[in-house]
CSV table of C-alpha atoms in Angstrom, one decimal:
chain,number,residue,atom,x,y,z
A,1,MET,CA,5.7,-8.1,-25.7
A,2,THR,CA,2.6,-6.0,-24.5
A,3,GLY,CA,0.8,-6.5,-21.4
A,4,SER,CA,-2.2,-8.0,-23.2
A,5,ALA,CA,0.1,-10.5,-25.0
A,6,ARG,CA,1.7,-11.6,-22.0
A,7,ARG,CA,-2.0,-12.1,-20.3
A,8,ARG,CA,-2.8,-14.4,-23.2
A,9,THR,CA,0.3,-16.3,-23.4
A,10,GLY,CA,1.8,-16.1,-19.9
A,11,ASP,CA,5.4,-15.5,-18.9
A,12,SER,CA,7.8,-18.2,-19.5
A,13,ARG,CA,10.3,-17.2,-16.8
A,14,TYR,CA,7.8,-18.3,-14.2
A,15,GLY,CA,6.1,-21.2,-15.9
A,16,GLY,CA,2.9,-19.5,-17.1
A,17,LEU,CA,0.5,-16.7,-16.2
A,18,VAL,CA,2.1,-14.4,-13.7
A,19,PRO,CA,-0.9,-12.2,-12.1
A,20,LEU,CA,1.1,-10.3,-9.6
A,21,VAL,CA,4.2,-8.6,-11.5
A,22,ALA,CA,5.2,-5.8,-9.1
A,23,ALA,CA,4.3,-4.4,-5.7
A,24,ALA,CA,5.1,-1.4,-3.5
A,25,VAL,CA,4.3,-0.2,0.0
A,26,CYS,CA,3.4,3.4,1.0
A,27,PRO,CA,2.1,4.9,4.2
A,28,HIS,CA,-1.2,6.9,4.2
A,29,PRO,CA,-1.0,9.9,6.5
A,30,PRO,CA,-3.1,12.8,5.2
A,31,LEU,CA,-0.2,15.1,5.8
A,32,LEU,CA,1.3,13.3,2.7
A,33,VAL,CA,-0.9,15.6,0.7
A,34,PRO,CA,0.8,19.2,0.6
A,35,GLU,CA,-2.7,20.8,0.9
A,36,VAL,CA,-3.3,19.2,4.0
A,37,ALA,CA,0.2,19.7,5.7
A,38,GLY,CA,0.2,23.4,4.6
A,39,ALA,CA,3.2,25.2,6.0
A,40,ALA,CA,4.7,22.0,7.1
A,41,ALA,CA,4.6,20.3,3.8
A,42,SER,CA,8.3,20.3,3.2
A,43,GLU,CA,8.8,18.0,6.3
A,44,LEU,CA,7.6,15.0,4.3
A,45,ASP,CA,9.3,16.1,1.0
A,46,ASP,CA,11.6,13.0,1.2
A,47,LEU,CA,8.6,10.6,2.0
A,48,ARG,CA,6.7,12.0,-1.0
A,49,ALA,CA,9.7,11.5,-3.3
A,50,ALA,CA,10.1,7.9,-2.2
A,51,CYS,CA,6.4,7.3,-2.7
A,52,ASP,CA,6.8,8.9,-6.1
A,53,THR,CA,9.6,6.3,-7.0
A,54,ALA,CA,7.7,3.3,-5.7
A,55,VAL,CA,4.8,4.2,-7.9
A,56,ALA,CA,6.9,4.9,-10.8
A,57,ARG,CA,8.3,1.4,-10.7
A,58,LEU,CA,4.8,0.0,-10.5
A,59,VAL,CA,4.0,1.5,-13.8
A,60,ALA,CA,7.5,0.6,-15.2
A,61,ALA,CA,6.4,-3.0,-14.7
A,62,ASP,CA,3.8,-2.5,-17.6
A,63,PRO,CA,0.7,-4.0,-15.6
A,64,ASP,CA,-2.7,-4.3,-16.9
A,65,ALA,CA,-4.0,-3.2,-13.9
A,66,VAL,CA,-3.1,-1.4,-10.5
A,67,VAL,CA,-5.0,-2.7,-7.3
A,68,LEU,CA,-4.8,-0.6,-4.2
A,69,VAL,CA,-5.3,-2.4,-1.0
A,70,GLY,CA,-5.5,-0.5,2.5
A,71,ALA,CA,-7.3,-0.5,5.7
A,72,GLY,CA,-11.0,0.2,5.9
A,73,PRO,CA,-14.1,-0.3,7.8
A,74,THR,CA,-15.0,-3.6,6.1
A,75,THR,CA,-13.2,-6.2,4.1
A,76,GLY,CA,-14.0,-6.5,0.3
A,77,PRO,CA,-13.8,-4.7,-3.0
A,78,ILE,CA,-14.9,-1.1,-3.4
A,79,GLN,CA,-16.9,-0.7,-6.7
A,80,SER,CA,-16.0,2.0,-9.1
A,81,PRO,CA,-17.0,4.8,-9.2
A,82,ALA,CA,-15.5,5.9,-5.8
A,83,THR,CA,-14.2,8.9,-4.2
A,84,GLY,CA,-12.2,9.8,-1.2
A,85,SER,CA,-12.4,13.2,0.6
A,86,LEU,CA,-9.8,15.0,2.5
A,87,GLN,CA,-12.5,17.4,4.2
A,88,PRO,CA,-12.1,15.7,7.4
A,89,TRP,CA,-8.5,16.9,7.6
A,90,GLY,CA,-9.6,20.5,6.8
A,91,VAL,CA,-9.2,20.6,3.0
A,92,ASP,CA,-11.9,20.8,0.5
A,93,LEU,CA,-10.4,18.2,-1.8
A,94,ASP,CA,-12.0,15.1,-3.4
A,95,VAL,CA,-9.8,12.3,-4.8
A,96,PRO,CA,-11.7,10.0,-7.3
A,97,LEU,CA,-10.3,6.4,-7.5
A,98,ILE,CA,-10.1,6.9,-11.3
A,99,PRO,CA,-9.7,10.6,-12.5
A,100,GLY,CA,-12.6,12.0,-14.3
A,101,GLN,CA,-15.1,9.8,-12.8
A,102,PRO,CA,-18.6,11.6,-13.2
A,103,ASP,CA,-20.0,10.6,-9.7
A,104,ARG,CA,-18.7,10.5,-6.2
A,105,GLY,CA,-20.1,6.7,-6.0
A,106,ALA,CA,-18.7,4.7,-3.1
A,107,VAL,CA,-16.6,6.5,-0.3
A,108,LEU,CA,-12.9,5.5,-0.2
A,109,PRO,CA,-11.3,5.3,3.3
A,110,LEU,CA,-8.3,7.3,4.0
A,111,SER,CA,-5.7,4.5,3.0
A,112,LEU,CA,-7.2,4.3,-0.4
A,113,THR,CA,-7.9,8.0,-0.7
A,114,VAL,CA,-4.1,8.6,-0.3
A,115,GLY,CA,-3.3,5.7,-2.7
A,116,ALA,CA,-5.5,7.3,-5.3
A,117,TRP,CA,-3.9,10.5,-4.7
A,118,LEU,CA,-0.6,9.0,-5.3
A,119,LEU,CA,-1.5,7.4,-8.6
A,120,ALA,CA,-3.0,10.6,-9.8
A,121,ARG,CA,0.1,12.7,-8.8
A,122,ARG,CA,2.2,10.4,-11.0
A,123,GLY,CA,-0.3,10.7,-13.7
A,124,VAL,CA,-0.9,6.9,-13.7
A,125,ARG,CA,-3.4,5.9,-16.7
A,126,THR,CA,-3.5,2.1,-16.2
A,127,PRO,CA,-6.8,0.8,-14.9
A,128,VAL,CA,-7.2,1.0,-11.2
A,129,SER,CA,-9.4,-1.1,-8.7
A,130,ALA,CA,-9.3,-0.9,-4.9
A,131,VAL,CA,-10.0,-3.4,-2.1
A,132,GLN,CA,-10.3,-2.6,1.7
A,133,VAL,CA,-9.3,-4.9,4.5
A,134,ALA,CA,-10.7,-4.4,8.1
A,135,ALA,CA,-7.9,-3.6,10.7
A,136,ASP,CA,-8.8,-6.8,12.6
A,137,ALA,CA,-8.9,-9.1,9.5
A,138,GLY,CA,-7.8,-12.6,10.2
A,139,ALA,CA,-5.9,-15.0,8.0
A,140,ALA,CA,-9.1,-16.1,6.2
A,141,GLU,CA,-9.9,-12.7,5.1
A,142,VAL,CA,-6.5,-11.8,4.1
A,143,GLY,CA,-5.8,-14.9,2.2
A,144,ALA,CA,-9.2,-14.5,0.4
A,145,LEU,CA,-8.2,-11.0,-0.8
A,146,ALA,CA,-4.8,-12.3,-1.9
A,147,GLU,CA,-6.5,-14.9,-4.0
A,148,ARG,CA,-8.8,-12.2,-5.4
A,149,VAL,CA,-5.7,-10.2,-6.6
A,150,ASN,CA,-4.4,-13.2,-8.5
A,151,ALA,CA,-7.8,-14.4,-9.8
A,152,SER,CA,-8.2,-11.9,-12.9
A,153,GLY,CA,-5.6,-13.5,-15.0
A,154,ALA,CA,-4.2,-10.0,-15.8
A,155,ARG,CA,-0.8,-8.7,-15.0
A,156,VAL,CA,-1.5,-7.0,-11.7
A,157,ALA,CA,0.7,-4.4,-9.7
A,158,LEU,CA,-0.2,-3.9,-6.2
A,159,LEU,CA,0.1,-0.8,-4.1
A,160,ALA,CA,-0.3,-1.7,-0.3
A,161,LEU,CA,-1.2,1.4,1.8
A,162,GLY,CA,-0.2,1.2,5.6
A,163,ASP,CA,1.4,2.9,8.5
A,164,GLY,CA,3.7,1.2,11.0
A,165,SER,CA,3.2,1.3,14.7
A,166,ALA,CA,1.8,4.7,16.1
A,167,CYS,CA,3.6,4.4,19.5
A,168,ARG,CA,7.1,5.7,18.9
A,169,GLY,CA,7.4,8.2,21.6
A,170,GLN,CA,5.3,10.0,24.3
A,171,LYS,CA,4.1,12.5,21.6
A,172,SER,CA,2.8,9.7,19.2
A,173,PRO,CA,-0.9,9.1,18.7
A,174,GLY,CA,-0.6,5.9,20.7
A,175,TYR,CA,1.7,7.2,23.3
A,176,ASP,CA,5.0,5.3,23.8
A,177,ASP,CA,5.2,1.7,23.8
A,178,PRO,CA,8.8,-0.3,24.2
A,179,ARG,CA,7.8,-3.0,21.8
A,180,ALA,CA,7.1,-0.4,18.9
A,181,GLU,CA,10.6,0.2,17.8
A,182,ALA,CA,11.3,-3.7,17.5
A,183,TYR,CA,8.2,-4.2,15.8
A,184,ASP,CA,8.8,-1.6,13.2
A,185,GLN,CA,12.5,-2.7,12.7
A,186,ARG,CA,11.0,-6.3,11.9
A,187,VAL,CA,8.5,-4.9,9.3
A,188,ALA,CA,11.1,-2.7,7.8
A,189,SER,CA,13.5,-5.7,7.3
A,190,ALA,CA,10.8,-7.9,5.9
A,191,LEU,CA,9.8,-5.2,3.4
A,192,ALA,CA,13.5,-4.6,2.4
A,193,GLY,CA,14.0,-8.3,1.9
A,194,ALA,CA,10.6,-9.4,0.5
A,195,ASP,CA,10.2,-11.8,3.3
A,196,LEU,CA,6.8,-13.1,3.1
A,197,ASP,CA,7.1,-15.4,6.1
A,198,VAL,CA,7.8,-12.5,8.5
A,199,LEU,CA,5.0,-10.4,7.1
A,200,LEU,CA,2.5,-13.3,7.2
A,201,ASP,CA,3.5,-14.0,10.7
A,202,LEU,CA,2.7,-10.4,12.1
A,203,ASP,CA,0.4,-10.8,15.1
A,204,PRO,CA,-2.9,-9.0,14.7
A,205,VAL,CA,-3.4,-8.4,18.4
A,206,VAL,CA,0.2,-7.0,18.8
A,207,SER,CA,-0.4,-4.8,15.7
A,208,ALA,CA,-3.6,-3.5,17.0
A,209,GLU,CA,-2.1,-2.8,20.3
A,210,LEU,CA,0.6,-0.8,18.6
A,211,LYS,CA,-1.8,0.9,16.3
A,212,ALA,CA,-0.1,-0.4,13.0
A,213,ALA,CA,-2.6,0.3,10.5
A,214,GLY,CA,-0.8,-1.4,7.7
A,215,ARG,CA,-0.6,-5.0,9.1
A,216,ALA,CA,-3.5,-6.5,7.2
A,217,ALA,CA,-2.6,-4.8,3.8
A,218,TRP,CA,1.0,-5.9,4.2
A,219,GLN,CA,-0.3,-9.5,4.6
A,220,VAL,CA,-2.5,-9.3,1.5
A,221,LEU,CA,0.6,-8.3,-0.3
A,222,ALA,CA,2.6,-11.1,1.0
A,223,GLY,CA,-0.1,-13.7,0.4
A,224,ALA,CA,-0.7,-12.6,-3.2
A,225,ALA,CA,3.1,-12.6,-3.8
A,226,ARG,CA,3.2,-16.2,-2.5
A,227,LEU,CA,0.3,-17.4,-4.6
A,228,GLY,CA,1.8,-15.8,-7.6
A,229,GLY,CA,4.9,-17.9,-7.0
A,230,GLY,CA,8.5,-17.0,-8.1
A,231,SER,CA,11.0,-15.2,-6.1
A,232,TRP,CA,10.8,-11.4,-5.3
A,233,ARG,CA,13.6,-8.8,-4.6
A,234,GLY,CA,12.7,-5.9,-2.3
A,235,GLU,CA,14.2,-2.4,-1.6
A,236,LEU,CA,13.2,-0.3,1.2
A,237,LEU,CA,13.0,3.3,0.1
A,238,HIS,CA,12.1,5.2,3.2
A,239,ASP,CA,12.0,4.4,6.9
A,240,ALA,CA,11.2,7.1,9.4
A,241,ALA,CA,8.9,7.8,12.3
A,242,PRO,CA,8.7,11.7,12.1
A,243,TYR,CA,5.5,12.1,14.2
A,244,GLY,CA,5.8,9.1,16.3
A,245,VAL,CA,4.3,6.9,13.5
A,246,ALA,CA,6.5,4.7,11.4
A,247,TYR,CA,6.2,5.2,7.7
A,248,PHE,CA,7.6,2.7,5.3
A,249,VAL,CA,8.2,3.0,1.4
A,250,ALA,CA,9.2,-0.2,-0.3
A,251,SER,CA,9.4,-1.5,-3.9
A,252,TRP,CA,9.1,-5.3,-4.9
A,253,GLU,CA,10.0,-6.8,-8.2
A,254,ARG,CA,10.3,-10.2,-9.4
A,255,MET,CA,13.7,-11.8,-9.8
């Protein structure tokens, strides 16, 4: 059955329409883009490969649309056309939300710029939309975005962009914080097990203190998965902190 047919008839395995059909988590360091990393690009080859796998699995779920969610200056949808730029990181490279867009349009934050780059890298042709969520977003804002993901009636695949703590050692961006490793281990375990409760319970204040840029996006994912109903199976594809920042890649599918 095609995606459009499922949108009309629902999916009997889950008792009706199932808006969220697959999800993935990827980090958004600009160094993920080889042109930015330059001579050090090979250091993140394993991370790129894991992200490629996660995106490929999203597409394999045959969604009607892919939604990117990541940290931004405000909370809400970004209207297309929209384009991100890697110029602040020394590379004259523009990344449109949708390949071939005629105008720059709205400005994508770094998280969604990297997300759009990951989709383009895999040649994704499924319709794409994007929402940004403020780093300090509370439960109400997160919940509203989760509801938005499930409101279209289409089969949606969600790609949540976000880094873990940035306090894993004295050379990390946030210096060293003894709480960081335990925080990241908790997140990694929750992503591996698709544990919605743990992700939704992440403390915004502690997350901010540890400079965990992914907290709000992970909670939008968890909220959307809960609203969509059913059970989820998670797999952690990557977990490392090569520059003192935790990078997770995870893939979720319905059971």
